[in-house]
Amino acid sequence: MMSEVDIPEGIKVSTNAFHIPASKGLIAASRYARHLVVGSRGLSGLDAHFLGSVSRQIVNFAECNVTVVH
């Protein structure tokens, strides 16, 4: 649930919920977005190598600007 927040005038925020892998959904959403902001769990070493990184996939394949927050 998104709580009520003060959003500056001129900023448009939208939310959607889908039951698909996060990277696939966010990459698809990037086709319609001007900017995505995603979090990073900070996996490193073998975990990141074998499990992959959602934020890394989004950075590599998104069709808009992406900011990763750690």
Short mmCIF file of C-alpha atoms in Angstrom, two decimals:
data_model
loop_
_atom_site.label_atom_id
_atom_site.label_comp_id
_atom_site.label_asym_id
_atom_site.label_seq_id
_atom_site.Cartn_x
_atom_site.Cartn_y
_atom_site.Cartn_z
CA MET A 1 0.00 0.00 0.00
CA MET A 2 1.20 3.43 -0.85
CA SER A 3 0.72 5.91 1.96
CA GLU A 4 -0.20 9.53 1.37
CA VAL A 5 2.84 11.73 0.77
CA ASP A 6 3.46 15.27 -0.44
CA ILE A 7 4.47 15.03 -4.08
CA PRO A 8 5.83 18.20 -5.68
CA GLU A 9 3.71 19.77 -8.39
CA GLY A 10 4.61 18.52 -11.86
CA ILE A 11 5.78 15.09 -10.64
CA LYS A 12 3.65 12.17 -11.78
CA VAL A 13 3.81 8.96 -9.76
CA SER A 14 2.08 5.74 -10.75
CA THR A 15 1.97 2.29 -9.19
CA ASN A 16 1.11 -1.12 -10.60
CA ALA A 17 1.16 -4.65 -9.22
CA PHE A 18 1.97 -7.70 -11.37
CA HIS A 19 2.68 -11.35 -10.59
CA ILE A 20 5.80 -11.75 -12.74
CA PRO A 21 9.55 -11.67 -11.99
CA ALA A 22 10.58 -8.21 -10.79
CA SER A 23 13.22 -7.63 -13.46
CA LYS A 24 10.88 -8.61 -16.29
CA GLY A 25 8.12 -6.33 -15.02
CA LEU A 26 10.36 -3.34 -14.40
CA ILE A 27 12.10 -3.67 -17.76
CA ALA A 28 8.68 -3.77 -19.43
CA ALA A 29 7.57 -0.73 -17.39
CA SER A 30 10.70 1.14 -18.46
CA ARG A 31 9.25 1.41 -21.97
CA TYR A 32 6.65 3.83 -20.59
CA ALA A 33 8.69 5.53 -17.86
CA ARG A 34 11.06 8.46 -17.88
CA HIS A 35 13.01 7.23 -14.86
CA LEU A 36 13.03 4.14 -12.60
CA VAL A 37 14.34 4.11 -9.04
CA VAL A 38 15.13 0.63 -7.73
CA GLY A 39 16.73 -0.74 -4.59
CA SER A 40 19.73 -3.03 -4.35
CA ARG A 41 20.05 -5.85 -1.84
CA GLY A 42 23.80 -5.63 -2.16
CA LEU A 43 24.58 -9.22 -3.07
CA SER A 44 28.23 -9.78 -3.83
CA GLY A 45 30.63 -12.54 -4.71
CA LEU A 46 29.20 -15.94 -5.54
CA ASP A 47 25.66 -15.03 -4.48
CA ALA A 48 25.47 -12.23 -7.03
CA HIS A 49 27.17 -14.34 -9.71
CA PHE A 50 24.88 -17.36 -9.40
CA LEU A 51 21.65 -15.67 -8.34
CA GLY A 52 21.95 -12.69 -10.64
CA SER A 53 20.94 -9.20 -9.69
CA VAL A 54 17.55 -7.70 -10.44
CA SER A 55 18.93 -4.17 -10.27
CA ARG A 56 21.81 -5.09 -12.59
CA GLN A 57 19.40 -6.59 -15.14
CA ILE A 58 17.27 -3.44 -14.98
CA VAL A 59 20.30 -1.18 -15.46
CA ASN A 60 21.45 -3.26 -18.44
CA PHE A 61 18.10 -3.58 -20.24
CA ALA A 62 15.82 -0.71 -19.18
CA GLU A 63 14.71 1.72 -21.85
CA CYS A 64 14.85 4.75 -19.55
CA ASN A 65 17.17 6.24 -16.95
CA VAL A 66 17.65 4.10 -13.83
CA THR A 67 18.82 5.06 -10.35
CA VAL A 68 19.89 2.21 -8.03
CA VAL A 69 19.63 3.03 -4.31
CA HIS A 70 21.74 0.95 -1.95
#
